[in-house]
Short mmCIF file of C-alpha atoms and ligand atoms in Angstrom, two decimals:
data_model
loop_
_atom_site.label_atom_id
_atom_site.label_comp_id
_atom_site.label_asym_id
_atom_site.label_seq_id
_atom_site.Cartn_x
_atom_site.Cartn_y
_atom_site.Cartn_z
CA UNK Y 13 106.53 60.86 77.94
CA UNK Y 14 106.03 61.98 74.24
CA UNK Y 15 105.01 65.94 74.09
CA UNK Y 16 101.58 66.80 72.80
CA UNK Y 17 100.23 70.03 71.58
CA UNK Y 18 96.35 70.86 71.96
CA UNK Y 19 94.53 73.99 70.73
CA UNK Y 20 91.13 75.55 71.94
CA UNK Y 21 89.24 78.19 69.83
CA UNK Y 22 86.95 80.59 71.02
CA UNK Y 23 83.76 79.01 71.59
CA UNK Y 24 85.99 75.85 73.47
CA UNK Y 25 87.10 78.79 76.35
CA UNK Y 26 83.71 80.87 75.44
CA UNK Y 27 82.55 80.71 79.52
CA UNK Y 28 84.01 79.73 82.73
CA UNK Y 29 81.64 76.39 82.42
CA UNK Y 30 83.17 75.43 78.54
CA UNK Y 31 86.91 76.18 80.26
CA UNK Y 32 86.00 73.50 83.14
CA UNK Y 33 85.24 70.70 80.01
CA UNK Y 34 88.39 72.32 78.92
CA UNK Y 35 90.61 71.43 82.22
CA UNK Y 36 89.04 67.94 81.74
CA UNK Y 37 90.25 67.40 78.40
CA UNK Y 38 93.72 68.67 79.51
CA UNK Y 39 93.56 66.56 82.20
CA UNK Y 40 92.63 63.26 80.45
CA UNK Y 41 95.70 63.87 78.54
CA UNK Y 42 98.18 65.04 80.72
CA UNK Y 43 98.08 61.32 82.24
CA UNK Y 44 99.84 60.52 79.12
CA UNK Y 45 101.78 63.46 77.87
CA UNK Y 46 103.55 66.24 78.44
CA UNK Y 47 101.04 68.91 77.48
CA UNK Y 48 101.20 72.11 75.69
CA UNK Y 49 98.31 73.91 75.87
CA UNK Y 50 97.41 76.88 73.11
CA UNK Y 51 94.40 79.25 73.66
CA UNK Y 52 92.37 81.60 71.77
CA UNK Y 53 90.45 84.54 73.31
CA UNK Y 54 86.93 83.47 74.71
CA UNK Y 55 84.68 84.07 71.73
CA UNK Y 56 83.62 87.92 70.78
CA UNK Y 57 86.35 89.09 72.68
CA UNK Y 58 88.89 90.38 69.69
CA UNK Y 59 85.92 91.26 67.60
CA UNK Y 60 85.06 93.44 70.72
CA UNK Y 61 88.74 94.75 70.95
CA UNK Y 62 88.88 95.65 66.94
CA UNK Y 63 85.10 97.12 67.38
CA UNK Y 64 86.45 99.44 69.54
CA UNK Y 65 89.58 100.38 67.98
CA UNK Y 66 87.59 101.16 64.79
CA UNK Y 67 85.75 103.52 67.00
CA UNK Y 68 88.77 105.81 67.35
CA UNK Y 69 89.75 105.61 63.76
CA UNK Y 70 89.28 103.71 61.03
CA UNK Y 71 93.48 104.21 60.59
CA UNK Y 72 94.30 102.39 63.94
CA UNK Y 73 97.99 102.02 64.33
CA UNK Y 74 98.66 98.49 63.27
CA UNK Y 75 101.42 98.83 66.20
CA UNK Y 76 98.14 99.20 68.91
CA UNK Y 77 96.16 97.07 67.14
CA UNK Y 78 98.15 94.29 67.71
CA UNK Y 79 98.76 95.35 71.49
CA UNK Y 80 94.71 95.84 71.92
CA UNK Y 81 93.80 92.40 70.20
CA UNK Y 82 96.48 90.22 72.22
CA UNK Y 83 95.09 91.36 74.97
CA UNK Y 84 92.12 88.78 74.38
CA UNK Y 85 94.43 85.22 74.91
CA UNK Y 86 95.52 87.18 78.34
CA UNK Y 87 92.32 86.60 79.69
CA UNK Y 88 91.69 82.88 78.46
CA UNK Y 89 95.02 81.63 79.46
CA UNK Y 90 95.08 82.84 83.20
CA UNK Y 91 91.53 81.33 83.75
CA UNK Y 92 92.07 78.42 81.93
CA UNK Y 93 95.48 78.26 83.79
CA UNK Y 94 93.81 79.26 87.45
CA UNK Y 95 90.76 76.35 86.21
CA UNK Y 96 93.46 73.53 86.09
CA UNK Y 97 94.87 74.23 89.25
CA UNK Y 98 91.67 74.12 91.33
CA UNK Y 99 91.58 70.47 89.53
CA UNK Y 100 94.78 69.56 91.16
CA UNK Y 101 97.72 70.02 88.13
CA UNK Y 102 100.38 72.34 87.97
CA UNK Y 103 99.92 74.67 85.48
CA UNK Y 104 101.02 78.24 84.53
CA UNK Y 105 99.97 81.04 81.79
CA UNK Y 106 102.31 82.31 79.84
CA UNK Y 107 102.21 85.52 76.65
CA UNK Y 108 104.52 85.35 73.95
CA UNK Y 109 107.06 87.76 75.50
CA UNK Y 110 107.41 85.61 78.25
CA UNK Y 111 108.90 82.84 75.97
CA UNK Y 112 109.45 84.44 73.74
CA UNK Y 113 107.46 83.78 70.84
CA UNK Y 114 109.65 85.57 67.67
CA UNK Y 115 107.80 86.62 64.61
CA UNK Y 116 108.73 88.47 61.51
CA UNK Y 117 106.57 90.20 58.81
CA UNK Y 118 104.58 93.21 59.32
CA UNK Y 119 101.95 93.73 62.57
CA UNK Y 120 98.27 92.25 62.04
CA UNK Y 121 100.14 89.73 59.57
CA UNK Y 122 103.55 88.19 61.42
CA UNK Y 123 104.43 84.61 60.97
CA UNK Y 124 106.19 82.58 64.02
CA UNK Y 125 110.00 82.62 62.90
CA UNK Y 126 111.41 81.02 66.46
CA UNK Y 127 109.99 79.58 69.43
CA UNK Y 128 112.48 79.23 72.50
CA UNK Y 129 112.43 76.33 73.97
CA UNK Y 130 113.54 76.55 77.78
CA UNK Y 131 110.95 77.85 79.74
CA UNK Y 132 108.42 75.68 78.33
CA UNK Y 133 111.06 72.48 78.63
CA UNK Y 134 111.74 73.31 82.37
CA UNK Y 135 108.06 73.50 83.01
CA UNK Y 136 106.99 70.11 81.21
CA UNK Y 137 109.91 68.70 82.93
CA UNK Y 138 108.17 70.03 86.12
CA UNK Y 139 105.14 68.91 85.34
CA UNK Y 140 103.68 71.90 84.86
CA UNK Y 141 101.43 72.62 82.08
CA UNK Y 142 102.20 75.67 80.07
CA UNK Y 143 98.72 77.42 78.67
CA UNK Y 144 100.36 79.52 75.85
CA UNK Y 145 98.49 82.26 74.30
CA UNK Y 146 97.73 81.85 70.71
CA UNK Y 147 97.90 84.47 67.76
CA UNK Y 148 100.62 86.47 69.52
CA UNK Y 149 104.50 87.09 68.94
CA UNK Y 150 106.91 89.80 69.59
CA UNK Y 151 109.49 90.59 66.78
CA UNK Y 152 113.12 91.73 67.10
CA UNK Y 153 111.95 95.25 69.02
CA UNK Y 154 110.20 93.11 71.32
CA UNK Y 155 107.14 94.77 70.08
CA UNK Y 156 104.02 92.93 70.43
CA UNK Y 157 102.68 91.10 66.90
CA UNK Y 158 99.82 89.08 65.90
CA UNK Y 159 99.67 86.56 63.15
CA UNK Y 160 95.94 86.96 61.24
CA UNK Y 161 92.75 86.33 62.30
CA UNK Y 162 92.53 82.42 63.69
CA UNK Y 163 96.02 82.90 64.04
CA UNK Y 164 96.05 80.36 66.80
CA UNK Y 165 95.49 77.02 64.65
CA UNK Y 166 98.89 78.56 63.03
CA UNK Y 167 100.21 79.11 66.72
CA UNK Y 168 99.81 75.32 67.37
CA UNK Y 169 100.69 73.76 64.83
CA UNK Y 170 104.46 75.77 65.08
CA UNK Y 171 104.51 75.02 68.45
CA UNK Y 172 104.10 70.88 67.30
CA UNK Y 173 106.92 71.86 64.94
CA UNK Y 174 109.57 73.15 67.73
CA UNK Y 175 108.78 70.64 70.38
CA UNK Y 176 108.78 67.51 67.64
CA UNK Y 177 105.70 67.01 69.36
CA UNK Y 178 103.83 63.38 68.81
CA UNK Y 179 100.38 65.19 67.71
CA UNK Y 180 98.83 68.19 67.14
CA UNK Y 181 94.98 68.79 68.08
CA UNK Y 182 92.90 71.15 66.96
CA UNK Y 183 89.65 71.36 69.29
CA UNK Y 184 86.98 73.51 67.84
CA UNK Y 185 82.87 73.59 67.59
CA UNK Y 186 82.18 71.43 65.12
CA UNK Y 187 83.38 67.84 65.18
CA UNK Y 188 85.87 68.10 61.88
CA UNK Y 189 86.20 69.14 58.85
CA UNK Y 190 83.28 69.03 56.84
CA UNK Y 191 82.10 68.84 53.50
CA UNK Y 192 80.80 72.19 53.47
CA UNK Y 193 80.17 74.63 56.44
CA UNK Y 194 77.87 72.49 58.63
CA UNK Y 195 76.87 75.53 60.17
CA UNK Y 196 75.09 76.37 56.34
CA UNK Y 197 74.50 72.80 55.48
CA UNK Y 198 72.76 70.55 57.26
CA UNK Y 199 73.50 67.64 55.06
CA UNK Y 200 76.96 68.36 55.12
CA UNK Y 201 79.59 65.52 56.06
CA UNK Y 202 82.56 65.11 58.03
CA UNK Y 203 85.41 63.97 56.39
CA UNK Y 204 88.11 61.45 57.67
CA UNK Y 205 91.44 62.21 56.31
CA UNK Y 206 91.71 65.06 54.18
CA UNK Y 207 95.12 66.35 52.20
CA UNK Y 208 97.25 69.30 53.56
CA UNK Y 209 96.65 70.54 49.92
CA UNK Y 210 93.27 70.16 49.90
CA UNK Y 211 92.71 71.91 53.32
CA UNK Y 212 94.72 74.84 52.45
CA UNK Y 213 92.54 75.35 48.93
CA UNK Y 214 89.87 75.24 51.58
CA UNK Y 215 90.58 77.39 54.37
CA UNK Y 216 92.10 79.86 51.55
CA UNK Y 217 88.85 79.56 49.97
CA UNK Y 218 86.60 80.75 53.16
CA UNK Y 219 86.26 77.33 55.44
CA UNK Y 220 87.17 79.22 58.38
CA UNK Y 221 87.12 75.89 60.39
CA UNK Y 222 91.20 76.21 60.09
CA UNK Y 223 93.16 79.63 59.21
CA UNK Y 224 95.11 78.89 55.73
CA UNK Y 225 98.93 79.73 57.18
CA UNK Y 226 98.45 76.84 59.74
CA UNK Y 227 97.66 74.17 56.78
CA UNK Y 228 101.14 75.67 54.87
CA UNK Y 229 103.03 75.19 58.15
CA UNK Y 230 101.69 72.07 58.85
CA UNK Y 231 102.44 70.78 55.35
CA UNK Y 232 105.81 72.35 55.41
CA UNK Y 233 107.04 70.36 58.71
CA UNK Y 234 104.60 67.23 57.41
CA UNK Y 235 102.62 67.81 60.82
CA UNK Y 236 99.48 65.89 61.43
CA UNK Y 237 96.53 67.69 62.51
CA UNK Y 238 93.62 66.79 63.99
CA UNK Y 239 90.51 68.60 63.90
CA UNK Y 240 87.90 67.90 66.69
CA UNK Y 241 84.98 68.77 69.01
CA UNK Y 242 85.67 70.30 72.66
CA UNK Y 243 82.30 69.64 73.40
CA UNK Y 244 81.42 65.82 72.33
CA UNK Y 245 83.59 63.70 72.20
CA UNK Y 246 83.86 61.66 68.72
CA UNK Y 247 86.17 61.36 66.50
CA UNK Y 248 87.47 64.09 64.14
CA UNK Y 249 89.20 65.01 61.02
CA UNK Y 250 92.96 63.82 59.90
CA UNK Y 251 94.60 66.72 57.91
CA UNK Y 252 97.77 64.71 56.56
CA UNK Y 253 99.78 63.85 53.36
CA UNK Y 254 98.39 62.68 50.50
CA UNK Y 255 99.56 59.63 50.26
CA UNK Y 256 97.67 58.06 53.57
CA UNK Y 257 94.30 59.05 52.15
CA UNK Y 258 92.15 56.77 50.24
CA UNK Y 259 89.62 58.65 48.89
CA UNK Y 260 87.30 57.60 45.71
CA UNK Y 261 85.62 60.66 45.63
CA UNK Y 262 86.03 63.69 42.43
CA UNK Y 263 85.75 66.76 44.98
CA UNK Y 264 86.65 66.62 48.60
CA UNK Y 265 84.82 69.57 49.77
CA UNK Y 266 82.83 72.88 48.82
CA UNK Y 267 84.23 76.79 50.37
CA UNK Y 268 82.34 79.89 50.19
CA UNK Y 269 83.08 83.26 51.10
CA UNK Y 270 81.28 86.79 52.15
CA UNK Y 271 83.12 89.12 52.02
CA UNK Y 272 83.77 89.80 48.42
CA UNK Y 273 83.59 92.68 46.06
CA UNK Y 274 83.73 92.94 42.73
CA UNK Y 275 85.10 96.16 40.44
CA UNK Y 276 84.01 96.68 36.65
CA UNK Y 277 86.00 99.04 35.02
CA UNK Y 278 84.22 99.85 31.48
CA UNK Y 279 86.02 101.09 28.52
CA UNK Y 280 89.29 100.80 29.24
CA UNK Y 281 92.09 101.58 26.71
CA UNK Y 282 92.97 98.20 25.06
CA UNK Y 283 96.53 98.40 24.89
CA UNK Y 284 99.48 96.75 26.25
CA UNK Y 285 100.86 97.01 30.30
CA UNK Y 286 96.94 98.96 31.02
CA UNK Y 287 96.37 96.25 33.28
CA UNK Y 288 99.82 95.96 35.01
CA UNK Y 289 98.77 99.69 35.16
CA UNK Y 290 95.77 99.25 37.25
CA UNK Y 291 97.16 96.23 39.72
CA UNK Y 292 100.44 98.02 40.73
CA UNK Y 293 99.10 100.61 42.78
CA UNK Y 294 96.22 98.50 44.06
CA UNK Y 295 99.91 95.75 45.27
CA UNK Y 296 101.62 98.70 46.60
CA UNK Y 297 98.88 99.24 48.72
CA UNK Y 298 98.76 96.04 49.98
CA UNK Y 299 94.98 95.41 47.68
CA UNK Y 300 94.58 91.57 47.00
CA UNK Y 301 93.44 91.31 43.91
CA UNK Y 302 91.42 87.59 43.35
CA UNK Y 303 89.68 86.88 40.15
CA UNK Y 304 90.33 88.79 37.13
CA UNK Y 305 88.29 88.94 33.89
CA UNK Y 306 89.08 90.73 30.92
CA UNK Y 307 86.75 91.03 27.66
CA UNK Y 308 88.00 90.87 24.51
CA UNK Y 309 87.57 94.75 22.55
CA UNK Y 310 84.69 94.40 19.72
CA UNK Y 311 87.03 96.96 18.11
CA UNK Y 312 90.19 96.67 19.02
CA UNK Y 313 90.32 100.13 21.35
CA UNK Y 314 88.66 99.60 24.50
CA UNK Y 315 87.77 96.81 26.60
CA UNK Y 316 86.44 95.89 30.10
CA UNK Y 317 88.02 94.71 33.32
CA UNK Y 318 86.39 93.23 36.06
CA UNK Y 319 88.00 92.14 39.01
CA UNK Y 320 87.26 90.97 42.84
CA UNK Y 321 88.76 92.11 45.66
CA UNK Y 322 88.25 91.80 50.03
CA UNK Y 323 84.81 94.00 50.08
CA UNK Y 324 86.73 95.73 53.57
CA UNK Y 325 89.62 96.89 50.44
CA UNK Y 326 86.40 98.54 48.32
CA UNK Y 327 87.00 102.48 49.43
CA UNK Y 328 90.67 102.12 49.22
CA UNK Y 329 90.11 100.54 45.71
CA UNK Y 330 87.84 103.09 44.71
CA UNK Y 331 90.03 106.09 45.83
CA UNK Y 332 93.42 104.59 43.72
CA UNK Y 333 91.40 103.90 40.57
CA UNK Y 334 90.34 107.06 40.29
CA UNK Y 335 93.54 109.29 41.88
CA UNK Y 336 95.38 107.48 39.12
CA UNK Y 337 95.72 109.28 35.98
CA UNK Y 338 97.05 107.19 34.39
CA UNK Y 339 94.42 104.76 34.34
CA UNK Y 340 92.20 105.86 31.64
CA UNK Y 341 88.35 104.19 31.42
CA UNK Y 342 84.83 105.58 30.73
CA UNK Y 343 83.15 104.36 33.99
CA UNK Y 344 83.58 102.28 37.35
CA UNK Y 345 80.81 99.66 38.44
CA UNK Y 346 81.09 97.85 41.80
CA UNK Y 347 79.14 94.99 43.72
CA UNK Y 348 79.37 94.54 47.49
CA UNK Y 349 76.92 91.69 47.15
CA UNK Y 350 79.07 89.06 45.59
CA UNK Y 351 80.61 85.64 46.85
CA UNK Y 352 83.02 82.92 45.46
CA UNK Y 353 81.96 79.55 45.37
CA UNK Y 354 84.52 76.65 44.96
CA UNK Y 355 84.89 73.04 44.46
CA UNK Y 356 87.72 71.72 46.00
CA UNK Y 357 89.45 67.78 45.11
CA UNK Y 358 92.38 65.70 43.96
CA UNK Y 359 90.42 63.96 42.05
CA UNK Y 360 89.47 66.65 39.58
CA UNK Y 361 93.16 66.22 38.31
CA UNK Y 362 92.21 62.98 36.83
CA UNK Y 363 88.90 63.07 36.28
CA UNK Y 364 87.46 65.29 32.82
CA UNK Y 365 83.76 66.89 32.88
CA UNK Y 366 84.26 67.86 36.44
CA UNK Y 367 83.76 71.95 35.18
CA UNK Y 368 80.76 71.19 32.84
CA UNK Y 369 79.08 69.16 35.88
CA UNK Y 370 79.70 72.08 38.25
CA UNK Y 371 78.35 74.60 35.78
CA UNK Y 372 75.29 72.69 34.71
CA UNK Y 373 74.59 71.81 38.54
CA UNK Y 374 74.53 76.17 38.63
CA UNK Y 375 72.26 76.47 35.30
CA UNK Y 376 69.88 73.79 36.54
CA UNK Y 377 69.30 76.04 39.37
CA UNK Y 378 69.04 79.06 37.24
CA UNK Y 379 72.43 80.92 38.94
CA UNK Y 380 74.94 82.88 36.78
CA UNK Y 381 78.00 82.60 36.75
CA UNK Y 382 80.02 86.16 36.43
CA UNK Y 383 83.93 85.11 37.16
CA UNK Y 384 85.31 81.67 36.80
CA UNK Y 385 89.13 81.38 38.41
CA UNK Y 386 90.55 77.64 38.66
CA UNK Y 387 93.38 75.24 39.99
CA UNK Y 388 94.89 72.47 39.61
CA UNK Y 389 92.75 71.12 41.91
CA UNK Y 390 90.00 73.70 42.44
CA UNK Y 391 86.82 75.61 40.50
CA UNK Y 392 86.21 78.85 41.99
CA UNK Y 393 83.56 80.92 40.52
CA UNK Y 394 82.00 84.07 41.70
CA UNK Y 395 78.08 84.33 42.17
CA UNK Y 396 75.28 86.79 43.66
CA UNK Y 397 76.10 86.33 47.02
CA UNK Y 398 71.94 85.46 47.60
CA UNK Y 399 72.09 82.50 45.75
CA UNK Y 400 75.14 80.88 47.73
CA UNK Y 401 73.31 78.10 49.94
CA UNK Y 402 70.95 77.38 46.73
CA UNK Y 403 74.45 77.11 44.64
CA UNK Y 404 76.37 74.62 47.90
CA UNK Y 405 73.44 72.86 48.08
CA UNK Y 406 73.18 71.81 44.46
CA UNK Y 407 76.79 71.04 43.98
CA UNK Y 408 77.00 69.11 47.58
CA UNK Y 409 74.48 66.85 45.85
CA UNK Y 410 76.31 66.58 42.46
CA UNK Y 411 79.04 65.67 43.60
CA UNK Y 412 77.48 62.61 45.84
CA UNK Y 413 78.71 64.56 49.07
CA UNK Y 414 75.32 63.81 50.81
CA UNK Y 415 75.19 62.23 54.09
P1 ADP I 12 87.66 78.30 66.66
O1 ADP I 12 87.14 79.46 67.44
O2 ADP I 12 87.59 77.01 67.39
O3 ADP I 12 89.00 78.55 66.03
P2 ADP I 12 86.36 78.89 64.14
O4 ADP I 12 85.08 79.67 64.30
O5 ADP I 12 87.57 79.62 63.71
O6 ADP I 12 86.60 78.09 65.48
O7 ADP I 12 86.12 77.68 63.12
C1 ADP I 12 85.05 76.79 63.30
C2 ADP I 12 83.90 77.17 62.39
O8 ADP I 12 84.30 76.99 61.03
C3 ADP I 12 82.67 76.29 62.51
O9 ADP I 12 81.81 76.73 63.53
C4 ADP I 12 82.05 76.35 61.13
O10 ADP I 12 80.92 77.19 61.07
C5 ADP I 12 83.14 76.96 60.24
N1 ADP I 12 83.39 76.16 59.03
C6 ADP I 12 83.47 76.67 57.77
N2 ADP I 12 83.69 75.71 56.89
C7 ADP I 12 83.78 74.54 57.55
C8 ADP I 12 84.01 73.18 57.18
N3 ADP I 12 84.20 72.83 55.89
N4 ADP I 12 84.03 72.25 58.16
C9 ADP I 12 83.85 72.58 59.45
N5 ADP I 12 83.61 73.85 59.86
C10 ADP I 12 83.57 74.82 58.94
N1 LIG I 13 91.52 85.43 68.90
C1 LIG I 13 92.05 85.50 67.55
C2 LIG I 13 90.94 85.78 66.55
O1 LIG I 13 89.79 85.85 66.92
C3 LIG I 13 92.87 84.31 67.19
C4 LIG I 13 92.11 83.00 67.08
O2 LIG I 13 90.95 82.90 67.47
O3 LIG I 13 92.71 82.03 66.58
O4 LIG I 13 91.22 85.96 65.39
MG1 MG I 14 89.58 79.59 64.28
#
């Protein structure tokens, strides 16, 4: 029997009823597989866990953090694992130290490195099914890690990658990949097959529907994914290589985000290496610095710099900018209350006017534009976050991405 690996999020093992329609799902397949089961913490449960860690100190260890928010997939796993047994199959829970699952990189952000195989292989050869918890490692300490937020889609799809295994499924609350968020568009459609590269501009964009370091892996080890519903069933989304995907369409699908923020620094001195001077400290602090706009001086002395950042960065930001002395500008200007809006397609590579249509689609609807970033394959600009569903909305339509 080929292997297969299947993934539930949250919402799929939310309650004890959603992890029976879980069991059945295993179940249906285990008739024809070897299964490999991944599992995320029911829903709530690591926002819970961070909630209260933020409640001791806003400077949490990163070391606890990762040993409080792993604690969620404990839970899932040994119900979903008890749930399958009162249905008759063998199964078993098991945490990444029991594996072990090896990761390397710094806690809150690892990335799987190793996965050992015999454990699992001994129980599939058993007929047992394994229900691994997602989003956790250990690294060489044998310290407990965790890979990013939705760290579980990235959790599957390496586990498809060490077992060679036939598929990979990723079952979710939606029935796909969509469009847009159909959670903030009704109209929005799901899509068949969509490129690895595509996906990744869109989960790095803000469609949370798969965490971005999943799509890379996947892409790396050319791993099909599929993308469905745990509670209908119907078919889902193909995330795959390029070259399997007919598509006629100019832009694929539409990302937004909420959790911008966006710095103006005014009158800065306009002279060369100021701006290397501003990024470096905000890099060595581990600041992600997005879009970046610079205006050209009027005289030739000072200029202005405006830049986005995570909005949860904005204090940190704040405090560097202005500890530095060496960073010399008349005044700083921030919005919490921005987002970034992108188009996402192969086909903008071949097709011109797709920027002009996306930007008139905006001033039809009277919404300014204040930072435009692009891609070979993307448009990303940045927008008052308000005006976000107005802005999707209009460009779902441009773009003939109606239902
Ligand atoms: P899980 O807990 O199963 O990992 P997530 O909440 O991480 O699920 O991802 C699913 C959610 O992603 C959906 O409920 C939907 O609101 C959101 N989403 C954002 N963009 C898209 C998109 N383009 N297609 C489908 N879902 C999307
Ligand atoms: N439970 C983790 C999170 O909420 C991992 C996941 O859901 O994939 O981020
Ligand atoms: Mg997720």
């Amino acid at each position: 029997m080929k292997i297969i690996v299947l993934k539930f999020g949250g919402t799929s093992v939310g309650s004890i009823q959603r992890i029976s329609k879980v069991a059945n799902i295993i179940k249906s397949y285990s008739k024809k597989y070897k299964v490999i089961v991944l599992a995320s913490a029911m829903s709530g449960t690591t926002n819970k866990l961070i909630n209260m860690s933020q409640k001791i100190s806003k400077n949490f260890p990163d070391h606890e953090y990762d040993t409080l928010v792993s604690a969620g997939e404990q839970i899932s796993c040994s119900l979903l694992s008890g749930q399958l047994l009162t249905k008759g199959l063998k199964s078993r829970s098991l945490m990444a130290w029991q594996i072990p699952i090896l990761t390397e990189g710094k806690h809150k952000y690892s990335r799987i490195k190793y996965i050992n195989k015999t454990k699992i292989l001994k129980f599939l050869n058993s007929g047992t099914i394994p229900i691994i918890a997602g989003f956790q490692g250990v690294n060489k300490n044998f310290n407990i890690t965790t890979i990013g937020r939705g760290g579980s889609d990235s959790s599957a799809i390496m586990f498809a990658k060490f077992f060679k295994a036939e598929r990979c499924v990723i079952y979710t609350d939606v029935e796909g990949v969509y469009t847009t968020d159909p959670n903030k568009l009704n109209s929005a459609n799901k899509i068949k097959n969509i490129s690895y590269e595509e996906m990744l501009e869109m989960a790095s964009l803000g469609s949370k529907v798969m965490q971005p370091h999943s799509i890379q892996d996947a892409r790396l080890n050319r791993i099909d994914v599929e993308v469905k519903s745990s509670f209908v069933k119907k078919p889902g989304t193909l995330i795959t290589k390029r070259k399997n995907i007919i598509n006629n369409k100019i832009i694929t699908g539409i990302s937004s985000t909420d959790n911008d923020a966006k710095v103006t620094l005014l009158g800065v001195k306009d002279r060369p290496g100021i701006a290397a001077s501003i990024f470096k400290p905000l890099s060595q602090n581990s600041i992600n610095v997005d879009m970046v706009v610079q205006n050209i001086s009027s005289d030739g002395n000072e200029t202005d710099l405006t830049f986005t950042i995570k909005s949860y960065d904005l204090t940190k930001t704040k405090k560097i900018i202005k500890n530095n002395k060496n960073i010399i500008f008349k005044k700083m200007i921030f919005d919490k209350n921005v987002s970034k809006v992108s188009i996402i397609g192969v086909g903008m590579v071949t097709t011109p006017g797709v920027t002009f249509r996306m930007f008139q689609a905006l001033a039809n609807k009277n919404i300014n534009i204040q930072v435009i970033s692009t891609s070979e394959i993307k448009i990303s600009v940045l927008i008052k976050r308000a005006n976000v569903i107005k802005a999707i909305k209009s460009l779902h339509k441009e773009f003939n991405l109606e239902k």
